[in-house]
GROMACS .gro file of N, CA, C and O in nm:
model
  520
    1UNK      N    1   0.045  -0.101  -0.006
    1UNK     CA    2  -0.045   0.011  -0.041
    1UNK      C    3   0.090   0.163  -0.030
    1UNK      O    4   0.207   0.152   0.090
    2UNK      N    5   0.130   0.275  -0.113
    2UNK     CA    6   0.157   0.323  -0.112
    2UNK      C    7   0.047   0.444  -0.122
    2UNK      O    8  -0.068   0.452  -0.138
    3UNK      N    9   0.142   0.527   0.071
    3UNK     CA   10   0.086   0.661  -0.024
    3UNK      C   11   0.163   0.713   0.029
    3UNK      O   12   0.240   0.756   0.047
    4UNK      N   13   0.197   0.829  -0.099
    4UNK     CA   14   0.355   0.867  -0.137
    4UNK      C   15   0.348   1.032  -0.127
    4UNK      O   16   0.456   1.099  -0.124
    5UNK      N   17   0.253   1.050  -0.036
    5UNK     CA   18   0.284   1.264  -0.014
    5UNK      C   19   0.331   1.317  -0.235
    5UNK      O   20   0.208   1.364  -0.241
    6UNK      N   21   0.402   1.436  -0.171
    6UNK     CA   22   0.458   1.538  -0.192
    6UNK      C   23   0.464   1.466  -0.390
    6UNK      O   24   0.531   1.390  -0.339
    7UNK      N   25   0.439   1.519  -0.436
    7UNK     CA   26   0.531   1.516  -0.537
    7UNK      C   27   0.645   1.488  -0.595
    7UNK      O   28   0.675   1.347  -0.679
    8UNK      N   29   0.741   1.510  -0.502
    8UNK     CA   30   0.878   1.438  -0.513
    8UNK      C   31   0.900   1.335  -0.452
    8UNK      O   32   0.951   1.295  -0.507
    9UNK      N   33   0.812   1.291  -0.313
    9UNK     CA   34   0.795   1.100  -0.303
    9UNK      C   35   0.751   1.079  -0.429
    9UNK      O   36   0.797   0.951  -0.428
   10UNK      N   37   0.627   1.068  -0.495
   10UNK     CA   38   0.567   0.960  -0.613
   10UNK      C   39   0.666   1.025  -0.707
   10UNK      O   40   0.657   0.884  -0.762
   11UNK      N   41   0.744   1.089  -0.726
   11UNK     CA   42   0.880   1.051  -0.872
   11UNK      C   43   0.934   0.993  -0.775
   11UNK      O   44   1.028   0.909  -0.844
   12UNK      N   45   1.039   1.023  -0.658
   12UNK     CA   46   1.156   0.830  -0.636
   12UNK      C   47   1.105   0.765  -0.574
   12UNK      O   48   1.159   0.646  -0.635
   13UNK      N   49   0.964   0.769  -0.529
   13UNK     CA   50   0.871   0.588  -0.601
   13UNK      C   51   0.918   0.575  -0.680
   13UNK      O   52   0.812   0.436  -0.704
   14UNK      N   53   0.746   0.644  -0.808
   14UNK     CA   54   0.746   0.549  -0.994
   14UNK      C   55   0.859   0.509  -1.051
   14UNK      O   56   0.743   0.385  -1.057
   15UNK      N   57   0.960   0.500  -1.043
   15UNK     CA   58   1.065   0.333  -1.095
   15UNK      C   59   1.060   0.177  -0.975
   15UNK      O   60   1.036   0.076  -1.050
   16UNK      N   61   1.001   0.210  -0.877
   16UNK     CA   62   0.999   0.136  -0.764
   16UNK      C   63   0.868   0.098  -0.815
   16UNK      O   64   0.895  -0.012  -0.831
   17UNK      N   65   0.748   0.099  -0.819
   17UNK     CA   66   0.643   0.122  -0.812
   17UNK      C   67   0.599   0.019  -0.962
   17UNK      O   68   0.530  -0.043  -0.958
   18UNK      N   69   0.729   0.125  -1.020
   18UNK     CA   70   0.624   0.017  -1.276
   18UNK      C   71   0.702  -0.133  -1.189
   18UNK      O   72   0.660  -0.273  -1.258
   19UNK      N   73   0.895  -0.121  -1.093
   19UNK     CA   74   0.943  -0.290  -1.072
   19UNK      C   75   0.894  -0.401  -0.948
   19UNK      O   76   0.850  -0.463  -1.037
   20UNK      N   77   0.770  -0.313  -0.897
   20UNK     CA   78   0.693  -0.396  -0.869
   20UNK      C   79   0.527  -0.452  -0.930
   20UNK      O   80   0.512  -0.570  -0.939
   21UNK      N   81   0.454  -0.316  -1.002
   21UNK     CA   82   0.439  -0.457  -1.136
   21UNK      C   83   0.475  -0.479  -1.300
   21UNK      O   84   0.423  -0.548  -1.242
   22UNK      N   85   0.567  -0.449  -1.333
   22UNK     CA   86   0.663  -0.599  -1.400
   22UNK      C   87   0.637  -0.719  -1.308
   22UNK      O   88   0.640  -0.789  -1.408
   23UNK      N   89   0.650  -0.651  -1.173
   23UNK     CA   90   0.675  -0.862  -1.104
   23UNK      C   91   0.565  -0.915  -1.124
   23UNK      O   92   0.536  -0.997  -1.018
   24UNK      N   93   0.472  -0.887  -1.124
   24UNK     CA   94   0.277  -0.878  -1.107
   24UNK      C   95   0.276  -0.854  -0.946
   24UNK      O   96   0.180  -0.952  -0.843
   25UNK      N   97   0.274  -0.821  -0.863
   25UNK     CA   98   0.291  -0.741  -0.731
   25UNK      C   99   0.148  -0.683  -0.766
   25UNK      O  100   0.131  -0.578  -0.854
   26UNK      N  101   0.091  -0.694  -0.595
   26UNK     CA  102  -0.081  -0.496  -0.635
   26UNK      C  103  -0.103  -0.466  -0.606
   26UNK      O  104   0.011  -0.469  -0.469
   27UNK      N  105  -0.074  -0.342  -0.627
   27UNK     CA  106  -0.004  -0.220  -0.591
   27UNK      C  107  -0.139  -0.162  -0.509
   27UNK      O  108  -0.274  -0.136  -0.610
   28UNK      N  109  -0.188  -0.120  -0.423
   28UNK     CA  110  -0.314  -0.004  -0.368
   28UNK      C  111  -0.175   0.154  -0.317
   28UNK      O  112  -0.077   0.137  -0.255
   29UNK      N  113  -0.365   0.204  -0.286
   29UNK     CA  114  -0.277   0.330  -0.355
   29UNK      C  115  -0.431   0.447  -0.249
   29UNK      O  116  -0.483   0.420  -0.269
   30UNK      N  117  -0.285   0.576  -0.200
   30UNK     CA  118  -0.449   0.643  -0.120
   30UNK      C  119  -0.419   0.750  -0.226
   30UNK      O  120  -0.389   0.684  -0.369
   31UNK      N  121  -0.595   0.788  -0.308
   31UNK     CA  122  -0.592   0.870  -0.369
   31UNK      C  123  -0.536   0.949  -0.469
   31UNK      O  124  -0.537   0.891  -0.609
   32UNK      N  125  -0.409   1.085  -0.395
   32UNK     CA  126  -0.336   1.139  -0.564
   32UNK      C  127  -0.236   0.997  -0.610
   32UNK      O  128  -0.176   1.037  -0.737
   33UNK      N  129  -0.230   0.923  -0.490
   33UNK     CA  130  -0.026   0.837  -0.537
   33UNK      C  131  -0.168   0.781  -0.650
   33UNK      O  132  -0.089   0.713  -0.718
   34UNK      N  133  -0.273   0.635  -0.661
   34UNK     CA  134  -0.421   0.671  -0.725
   34UNK      C  135  -0.338   0.689  -0.846
   34UNK      O  136  -0.284   0.619  -0.965
   35UNK      N  137  -0.380   0.790  -0.810
   35UNK     CA  138  -0.400   0.936  -1.053
   35UNK      C  139  -0.302   0.902  -1.048
   35UNK      O  140  -0.241   0.902  -1.141
   36UNK      N  141  -0.201   0.961  -0.950
   36UNK     CA  142   0.009   0.976  -1.050
   36UNK      C  143   0.035   0.864  -1.102
   36UNK      O  144   0.096   0.840  -1.113
   37UNK      N  145  -0.020   0.736  -1.048
   37UNK     CA  146   0.060   0.632  -1.096
   37UNK      C  147  -0.012   0.566  -1.281
   37UNK      O  148   0.024   0.558  -1.349
   38UNK      N  149  -0.141   0.626  -1.238
   38UNK     CA  150  -0.285   0.642  -1.322
   38UNK      C  151  -0.207   0.678  -1.424
   38UNK      O  152  -0.185   0.679  -1.576
   39UNK      N  153  -0.178   0.789  -1.419
   39UNK     CA  154  -0.101   0.923  -1.556
   39UNK      C  155   0.025   0.833  -1.590
   39UNK      O  156   0.096   0.910  -1.711
   40UNK      N  157   0.098   0.757  -1.514
   40UNK     CA  158   0.249   0.728  -1.581
   40UNK      C  159   0.211   0.566  -1.540
   40UNK      O  160   0.343   0.536  -1.601
   41UNK      N  161   0.138   0.543  -1.608
   41UNK     CA  162   0.106   0.353  -1.699
   41UNK      C  163   0.080   0.261  -1.591
   41UNK      O  164   0.162   0.123  -1.628
   42UNK      N  165   0.077   0.299  -1.440
   42UNK     CA  166   0.073   0.168  -1.340
   42UNK      C  167  -0.028   0.134  -1.283
   42UNK      O  168  -0.095   0.210  -1.227
   43UNK      N  169  -0.079   0.045  -1.310
   43UNK     CA  170  -0.259   0.008  -1.214
   43UNK      C  171  -0.197  -0.031  -1.059
   43UNK      O  172  -0.102  -0.089  -1.052
   44UNK      N  173  -0.347   0.081  -1.041
   44UNK     CA  174  -0.287  -0.001  -0.868
   44UNK      C  175  -0.446   0.013  -0.877
   44UNK      O  176  -0.545   0.055  -0.903
   45UNK      N  177  -0.518   0.002  -0.741
   45UNK     CA  178  -0.656  -0.057  -0.723
   45UNK      C  179  -0.635   0.111  -0.600
   45UNK      O  180  -0.550   0.136  -0.430
   46UNK      N  181  -0.713   0.196  -0.642
   46UNK     CA  182  -0.746   0.260  -0.439
   46UNK      C  183  -0.846   0.239  -0.335
   46UNK      O  184  -0.923   0.185  -0.398
   47UNK      N  185  -0.730   0.330  -0.247
   47UNK     CA  186  -0.854   0.334  -0.120
   47UNK      C  187  -0.836   0.388  -0.100
   47UNK      O  188  -0.798   0.545  -0.055
   48UNK      N  189  -0.902   0.414   0.064
   48UNK     CA  190  -0.975   0.517   0.124
   48UNK      C  191  -0.924   0.567   0.226
   48UNK      O  192  -0.842   0.470   0.336
   49UNK      N  193  -0.889   0.651   0.259
   49UNK     CA  194  -0.754   0.735   0.423
   49UNK      C  195  -0.903   0.772   0.476
   49UNK      O  196  -1.020   0.640   0.487
   50UNK      N  197  -0.819   0.679   0.585
   50UNK     CA  198  -0.919   0.602   0.759
   50UNK      C  199  -1.048   0.699   0.708
   50UNK      O  200  -1.070   0.618   0.746
   51UNK      N  201  -1.036   0.866   0.704
   51UNK     CA  202  -1.149   0.876   0.825
   51UNK      C  203  -1.274   0.926   0.683
   51UNK      O  204  -1.370   0.962   0.689
   52UNK      N  205  -1.253   0.814   0.562
   52UNK     CA  206  -1.306   0.788   0.435
   52UNK      C  207  -1.442   0.670   0.444
   52UNK      O  208  -1.366   0.576   0.458
   53UNK      N  209  -1.525   0.719   0.399
   53UNK     CA  210  -1.564   0.538   0.406
   53UNK      C  211  -1.622   0.445   0.358
   53UNK      O  212  -1.559   0.583   0.233
   54UNK      N  213  -1.602   0.357   0.231
   54UNK     CA  214  -1.624   0.221   0.139
   54UNK      C  215  -1.503   0.151   0.160
   54UNK      O  216  -1.532   0.119   0.274
   55UNK      N  217  -1.547   0.067   0.039
   55UNK     CA  218  -1.495  -0.068   0.100
   55UNK      C  219  -1.363  -0.092   0.116
   55UNK      O  220  -1.369  -0.189   0.181
   56UNK      N  221  -1.272   0.002   0.020
   56UNK     CA  222  -1.132  -0.032   0.027
   56UNK      C  223  -1.103   0.085   0.169
   56UNK      O  224  -0.986   0.150   0.121
   57UNK      N  225  -1.114   0.059   0.279
   57UNK     CA  226  -1.031   0.179   0.370
   57UNK      C  227  -0.976   0.109   0.479
   57UNK      O  228  -0.940  -0.009   0.443
   58UNK      N  229  -0.830   0.217   0.399
   58UNK     CA  230  -0.681   0.160   0.484
   58UNK      C  231  -0.701   0.097   0.575
   58UNK      O  232  -0.566   0.019   0.588
   59UNK      N  233  -0.757   0.172   0.700
   59UNK     CA  234  -0.750   0.102   0.881
   59UNK      C  235  -0.805  -0.104   0.867
   59UNK      O  236  -0.697  -0.189   0.886
   60UNK      N  237  -0.913  -0.086   0.746
   60UNK     CA  238  -0.918  -0.197   0.764
   60UNK      C  239  -0.874  -0.312   0.712
   60UNK      O  240  -0.850  -0.408   0.756
   61UNK      N  241  -0.810  -0.316   0.558
   61UNK     CA  242  -0.698  -0.325   0.513
   61UNK      C  243  -0.638  -0.372   0.548
   61UNK      O  244  -0.587  -0.507   0.539
   62UNK      N  245  -0.531  -0.309   0.656
   62UNK     CA  246  -0.445  -0.356   0.712
   62UNK      C  247  -0.434  -0.461   0.860
   62UNK      O  248  -0.413  -0.483   0.867
   63UNK      N  249  -0.630  -0.398   0.948
   63UNK     CA  250  -0.665  -0.518   1.046
   63UNK      C  251  -0.689  -0.551   0.970
   63UNK      O  252  -0.707  -0.696   1.117
   64UNK      N  253  -0.691  -0.696   0.847
   64UNK     CA  254  -0.725  -0.768   0.752
   64UNK      C  255  -0.665  -0.804   0.755
   64UNK      O  256  -0.568  -0.922   0.654
   65UNK      N  257  -0.498  -0.738   0.808
   65UNK     CA  258  -0.354  -0.791   0.659
   65UNK      C  259  -0.345  -0.808   0.536
   65UNK      O  260  -0.265  -0.951   0.471
   66UNK      N  261  -0.468  -0.759   0.482
   66UNK     CA  262  -0.445  -0.732   0.294
   66UNK      C  263  -0.302  -0.682   0.225
   66UNK      O  264  -0.295  -0.679   0.150
   67UNK      N  265  -0.208  -0.598   0.416
   67UNK     CA  266  -0.137  -0.549   0.251
   67UNK      C  267  -0.008  -0.643   0.355
   67UNK      O  268   0.054  -0.678   0.408
   68UNK      N  269   0.116  -0.653   0.213
   68UNK     CA  270   0.244  -0.716   0.282
   68UNK      C  271   0.379  -0.575   0.352
   68UNK      O  272   0.508  -0.649   0.421
   69UNK      N  273   0.340  -0.472   0.267
   69UNK     CA  274   0.425  -0.322   0.311
   69UNK      C  275   0.387  -0.273   0.303
   69UNK      O  276   0.253  -0.194   0.212
   70UNK      N  277   0.369  -0.144   0.383
   70UNK     CA  278   0.305  -0.017   0.418
   70UNK      C  279   0.375   0.100   0.359
   70UNK      O  280   0.480   0.083   0.390
   71UNK      N  281   0.401   0.196   0.283
   71UNK     CA  282   0.508   0.314   0.252
   71UNK      C  283   0.383   0.400   0.277
   71UNK      O  284   0.272   0.438   0.193
   72UNK      N  285   0.413   0.513   0.357
   72UNK     CA  286   0.345   0.637   0.409
   72UNK      C  287   0.448   0.736   0.405
   72UNK      O  288   0.510   0.784   0.512
   73UNK      N  289   0.413   0.838   0.370
   73UNK     CA  290   0.560   0.921   0.347
   73UNK      C  291   0.389   1.064   0.318
   73UNK      O  292   0.296   1.075   0.262
   74UNK      N  293   0.446   1.154   0.461
   74UNK     CA  294   0.324   1.247   0.531
   74UNK      C  295   0.314   1.332   0.330
   74UNK      O  296   0.466   1.403   0.282
   75UNK      N  297   0.216   1.423   0.307
   75UNK     CA  298   0.269   1.567   0.220
   75UNK      C  299   0.310   1.685   0.312
   75UNK      O  300   0.340   1.767   0.210
   76UNK      N  301   0.167   1.697   0.418
   76UNK     CA  302   0.221   1.835   0.361
   76UNK      C  303   0.161   1.883   0.592
   76UNK      O  304   0.147   1.725   0.613
   77UNK      N  305   0.164   1.948   0.617
   77UNK     CA  306   0.136   1.903   0.839
   77UNK      C  307  -0.066   1.984   0.878
   77UNK      O  308  -0.076   2.000   0.953
   78UNK      N  309  -0.093   1.979   0.711
   78UNK     CA  310  -0.289   2.018   0.737
   78UNK      C  311  -0.318   1.882   0.880
   78UNK      O  312  -0.234   1.830   0.900
   79UNK      N  313  -0.379   1.853   0.942
   79UNK     CA  314  -0.430   1.873   1.031
   79UNK      C  315  -0.521   1.721   0.941
   79UNK      O  316  -0.456   1.603   1.074
   80UNK      N  317  -0.616   1.710   0.860
   80UNK     CA  318  -0.679   1.554   0.793
   80UNK      C  319  -0.534   1.477   0.786
   80UNK      O  320  -0.516   1.327   0.813
   81UNK      N  321  -0.380   1.538   0.684
   81UNK     CA  322  -0.301   1.509   0.699
   81UNK      C  323  -0.242   1.392   0.795
   81UNK      O  324  -0.214   1.221   0.787
   82UNK      N  325  -0.250   1.465   0.935
   82UNK     CA  326  -0.104   1.447   1.004
   82UNK      C  327  -0.172   1.346   1.111
   82UNK      O  328  -0.100   1.286   1.076
   83UNK      N  329  -0.265   1.375   1.073
   83UNK     CA  330  -0.401   1.212   1.183
   83UNK      C  331  -0.412   1.109   1.070
   83UNK      O  332  -0.380   0.998   1.109
   84UNK      N  333  -0.406   1.093   0.937
   84UNK     CA  334  -0.472   0.954   0.886
   84UNK      C  335  -0.297   0.944   0.859
   84UNK      O  336  -0.325   0.777   0.876
   85UNK      N  337  -0.327   0.997   0.835
   85UNK     CA  338  -0.117   0.915   0.854
   85UNK      C  339  -0.074   0.872   0.940
   85UNK      O  340   0.005   0.712   0.999
   86UNK      N  341  -0.087   0.974   1.036
   86UNK     CA  342  -0.053   0.845   1.159
   86UNK      C  343  -0.152   0.806   1.195
   86UNK      O  344  -0.051   0.648   1.252
   87UNK      N  345  -0.246   0.701   1.170
   87UNK     CA  346  -0.357   0.647   1.187
   87UNK      C  347  -0.275   0.485   1.102
   87UNK      O  348  -0.271   0.421   1.147
   88UNK      N  349  -0.246   0.561   0.945
   88UNK     CA  350  -0.197   0.483   0.892
   88UNK      C  351  -0.079   0.376   0.946
   88UNK      O  352  -0.092   0.258   0.945
   89UNK      N  353   0.039   0.460   0.948
   89UNK     CA  354   0.188   0.443   1.033
   89UNK      C  355   0.130   0.342   1.193
   89UNK      O  356   0.136   0.205   1.173
   90UNK      N  357   0.018   0.408   1.208
   90UNK     CA  358   0.026   0.316   1.355
   90UNK      C  359  -0.038   0.149   1.402
   90UNK      O  360  -0.008   0.112   1.386
   91UNK      N  361  -0.131   0.155   1.272
   91UNK     CA  362  -0.221   0.031   1.228
   91UNK      C  363  -0.086  -0.032   1.146
   91UNK      O  364  -0.125  -0.133   1.164
   92UNK      N  365  -0.012   0.005   1.063
   92UNK     CA  366   0.078  -0.081   1.052
   92UNK      C  367   0.226  -0.139   1.089
   92UNK      O  368   0.223  -0.272   1.144
   93UNK      N  369   0.210  -0.088   1.187
   93UNK     CA  370   0.327  -0.128   1.315
   93UNK      C  371   0.220  -0.237   1.396
   93UNK      O  372   0.327  -0.359   1.461
   94UNK      N  373   0.145  -0.161   1.429
   94UNK     CA  374   0.002  -0.301   1.614
   94UNK      C  375   0.012  -0.404   1.473
   94UNK      O  376  -0.024  -0.509   1.598
   95UNK      N  377   0.007  -0.415   1.333
   95UNK     CA  378  -0.094  -0.548   1.327
   95UNK      C  379   0.109  -0.637   1.208
   95UNK      O  380   0.086  -0.702   1.144
   96UNK      N  381   0.178  -0.551   1.223
   96UNK     CA  382   0.334  -0.617   1.240
   96UNK      C  383   0.365  -0.652   1.080
   96UNK      O  384   0.395  -0.651   1.012
   97UNK      N  385   0.248  -0.504   0.988
   97UNK     CA  386   0.341  -0.413   0.868
   97UNK      C  387   0.422  -0.381   0.812
   97UNK      O  388   0.465  -0.317   0.860
   98UNK      N  389   0.591  -0.361   0.738
   98UNK     CA  390   0.677  -0.346   0.709
   98UNK      C  391   0.687  -0.251   0.712
   98UNK      O  392   0.524  -0.181   0.610
   99UNK      N  393   0.659  -0.099   0.791
   99UNK     CA  394   0.695   0.032   0.731
   99UNK      C  395   0.771   0.113   0.726
   99UNK      O  396   0.839   0.093   0.722
  100UNK      N  397   0.743   0.165   0.489
  100UNK     CA  398   0.940   0.248   0.534
  100UNK      C  399   0.791   0.419   0.509
  100UNK      O  400   0.656   0.418   0.510
  101UNK      N  401   0.872   0.529   0.593
  101UNK     CA  402   0.828   0.618   0.561
  101UNK      C  403   0.963   0.714   0.487
  101UNK      O  404   0.898   0.882   0.463
  102UNK      N  405   1.022   0.674   0.466
  102UNK     CA  406   1.111   0.787   0.332
  102UNK      C  407   1.118   0.670   0.229
  102UNK      O  408   1.134   0.609   0.194
  103UNK      N  409   1.082   0.818   0.090
  103UNK     CA  410   1.080   0.695  -0.020
  103UNK      C  411   1.198   0.650  -0.064
  103UNK      O  412   1.216   0.574  -0.152
  104UNK      N  413   1.286   0.788  -0.080
  104UNK     CA  414   1.461   0.678  -0.101
  104UNK      C  415   1.453   0.583  -0.035
  104UNK      O  416   1.540   0.356  -0.147
  105UNK      N  417   1.404   0.500   0.046
  105UNK     CA  418   1.480   0.427   0.175
  105UNK      C  419   1.376   0.284   0.067
  105UNK      O  420   1.426   0.160   0.102
  106UNK      N  421   1.274   0.293   0.107
  106UNK     CA  422   1.204   0.255   0.019
  106UNK      C  423   1.186   0.185  -0.141
  106UNK      O  424   1.163   0.061  -0.184
  107UNK      N  425   1.227   0.248  -0.225
  107UNK     CA  426   1.263   0.205  -0.378
  107UNK      C  427   1.356   0.158  -0.332
  107UNK      O  428   1.397   0.062  -0.432
  108UNK      N  429   1.499   0.190  -0.262
  108UNK     CA  430   1.652   0.075  -0.225
  108UNK      C  431   1.582  -0.054  -0.188
  108UNK      O  432   1.625  -0.096  -0.241
  109UNK      N  433   1.503  -0.020  -0.123
  109UNK     CA  434   1.449  -0.251  -0.043
  109UNK      C  435   1.375  -0.219  -0.188
  109UNK      O  436   1.373  -0.376  -0.116
  110UNK      N  437   1.315  -0.204  -0.248
  110UNK     CA  438   1.242  -0.245  -0.411
  110UNK      C  439   1.281  -0.325  -0.457
  110UNK      O  440   1.244  -0.428  -0.560
  111UNK      N  441   1.366  -0.228  -0.494
  111UNK     CA  442   1.472  -0.241  -0.581
  111UNK      C  443   1.600  -0.406  -0.549
  111UNK      O  444   1.564  -0.399  -0.613
  112UNK      N  445   1.653  -0.398  -0.416
  112UNK     CA  446   1.742  -0.511  -0.365
  112UNK      C  447   1.607  -0.561  -0.328
  112UNK      O  448   1.610  -0.784  -0.384
  113UNK      N  449   1.439  -0.637  -0.302
  113UNK     CA  450   1.429  -0.723  -0.348
  113UNK      C  451   1.370  -0.851  -0.463
  113UNK      O  452   1.325  -0.874  -0.464
  114UNK      N  453   1.333  -0.707  -0.524
  114UNK     CA  454   1.308  -0.781  -0.664
  114UNK      C  455   1.403  -0.808  -0.774
  114UNK      O  456   1.422  -0.875  -0.877
  115UNK      N  457   1.544  -0.753  -0.720
  115UNK     CA  458   1.651  -0.771  -0.836
  115UNK      C  459   1.736  -0.838  -0.723
  115UNK      O  460   1.842  -0.917  -0.811
  116UNK      N  461   1.776  -0.937  -0.644
  116UNK     CA  462   1.841  -0.991  -0.524
  116UNK      C  463   1.778  -1.144  -0.481
  116UNK      O  464   1.646  -1.153  -0.503
  117UNK      N  465   1.857  -1.283  -0.556
  117UNK     CA  466   1.863  -1.355  -0.537
  117UNK      C  467   1.825  -1.487  -0.372
  117UNK      O  468   1.970  -1.315  -0.352
  118UNK      N  469   1.811  -1.503  -0.332
  118UNK     CA  470   1.858  -1.567  -0.216
  118UNK      C  471   2.035  -1.619  -0.248
  118UNK      O  472   2.185  -1.584  -0.143
  119UNK      N  473   2.027  -1.665  -0.362
  119UNK     CA  474   2.163  -1.661  -0.431
  119UNK      C  475   2.299  -1.603  -0.453
  119UNK      O  476   2.408  -1.538  -0.413
  120UNK      N  477   2.241  -1.461  -0.472
  120UNK     CA  478   2.341  -1.370  -0.462
  120UNK      C  479   2.371  -1.269  -0.342
  120UNK      O  480   2.448  -1.202  -0.269
  121UNK      N  481   2.279  -1.339  -0.160
  121UNK     CA  482   2.321  -1.248  -0.048
  121UNK      C  483   2.477  -1.384   0.067
  121UNK      O  484   2.430  -1.598   0.024
  122UNK      N  485   2.523  -1.372   0.007
  122UNK     CA  486   2.588  -1.483   0.113
  122UNK      C  487   2.644  -1.405   0.342
  122UNK      O  488   2.652  -1.327   0.328
  123UNK      N  489   2.617  -1.510   0.323
  123UNK     CA  490   2.569  -1.509   0.488
  123UNK      C  491   2.777  -1.513   0.523
  123UNK      O  492   2.897  -1.614   0.463
  124UNK      N  493   2.844  -1.429   0.678
  124UNK     CA  494   2.987  -1.463   0.668
  124UNK      C  495   2.909  -1.440   0.817
  124UNK      O  496   2.839  -1.453   0.831
  125UNK      N  497   3.057  -1.447   0.868
  125UNK     CA  498   3.024  -1.457   1.028
  125UNK      C  499   3.076  -1.269   1.072
  125UNK      O  500   3.142  -1.217   0.948
  126UNK      N  501   3.038  -1.304   1.178
  126UNK     CA  502   3.020  -1.217   1.270
  126UNK      C  503   3.152  -1.078   1.141
  126UNK      O  504   3.173  -0.978   1.229
  127UNK      N  505   3.209  -1.177   1.260
  127UNK     CA  506   3.408  -1.129   1.255
  127UNK      C  507   3.453  -1.091   1.103
  127UNK      O  508   3.563  -0.966   1.046
  128UNK      N  509   3.369  -1.101   0.986
  128UNK     CA  510   3.406  -1.108   0.825
  128UNK      C  511   3.365  -0.936   0.804
  128UNK      O  512   3.494  -0.930   0.766
  129UNK      N  513   3.304  -0.858   0.863
  129UNK     CA  514   3.285  -0.757   0.817
  129UNK      C  515   3.401  -0.687   0.919
  129UNK      O  516   3.375  -0.671   1.010
  130UNK      N  517   3.349  -0.509   0.748
  130UNK     CA  518   3.475  -0.478   0.875
  130UNK      C  519   3.478  -0.367   0.763
  130UNK      O  520   3.400  -0.355   0.722
   0.00000   0.00000   0.00000
């Protein structure tokens, strides 16, 4: 589930979202992010903010563990934005769903997750790291 905040964060996450889509992961996004992804040729399912009614309320979906990862980047400091973002982040933590609040870190994780295999990862003894 992606709620990518302001335009810069949306752009920072675009390649990562495209990679996930190309790997056939289902993407869920809040309104502005859903629209941005669609404008850039990436399919996603729109979800409602915590304070909105509807079948795809993000908090209910988090509680039902319908997401494997939550990316929530705050857009501004308005009361509604802060309250909704807090509820999304709190829900992810409460239901033990990995959470990213930084677009560059989320992109790096997604890139590694989608391009590395277990054979690429070498296990080392603690003292081998320098």
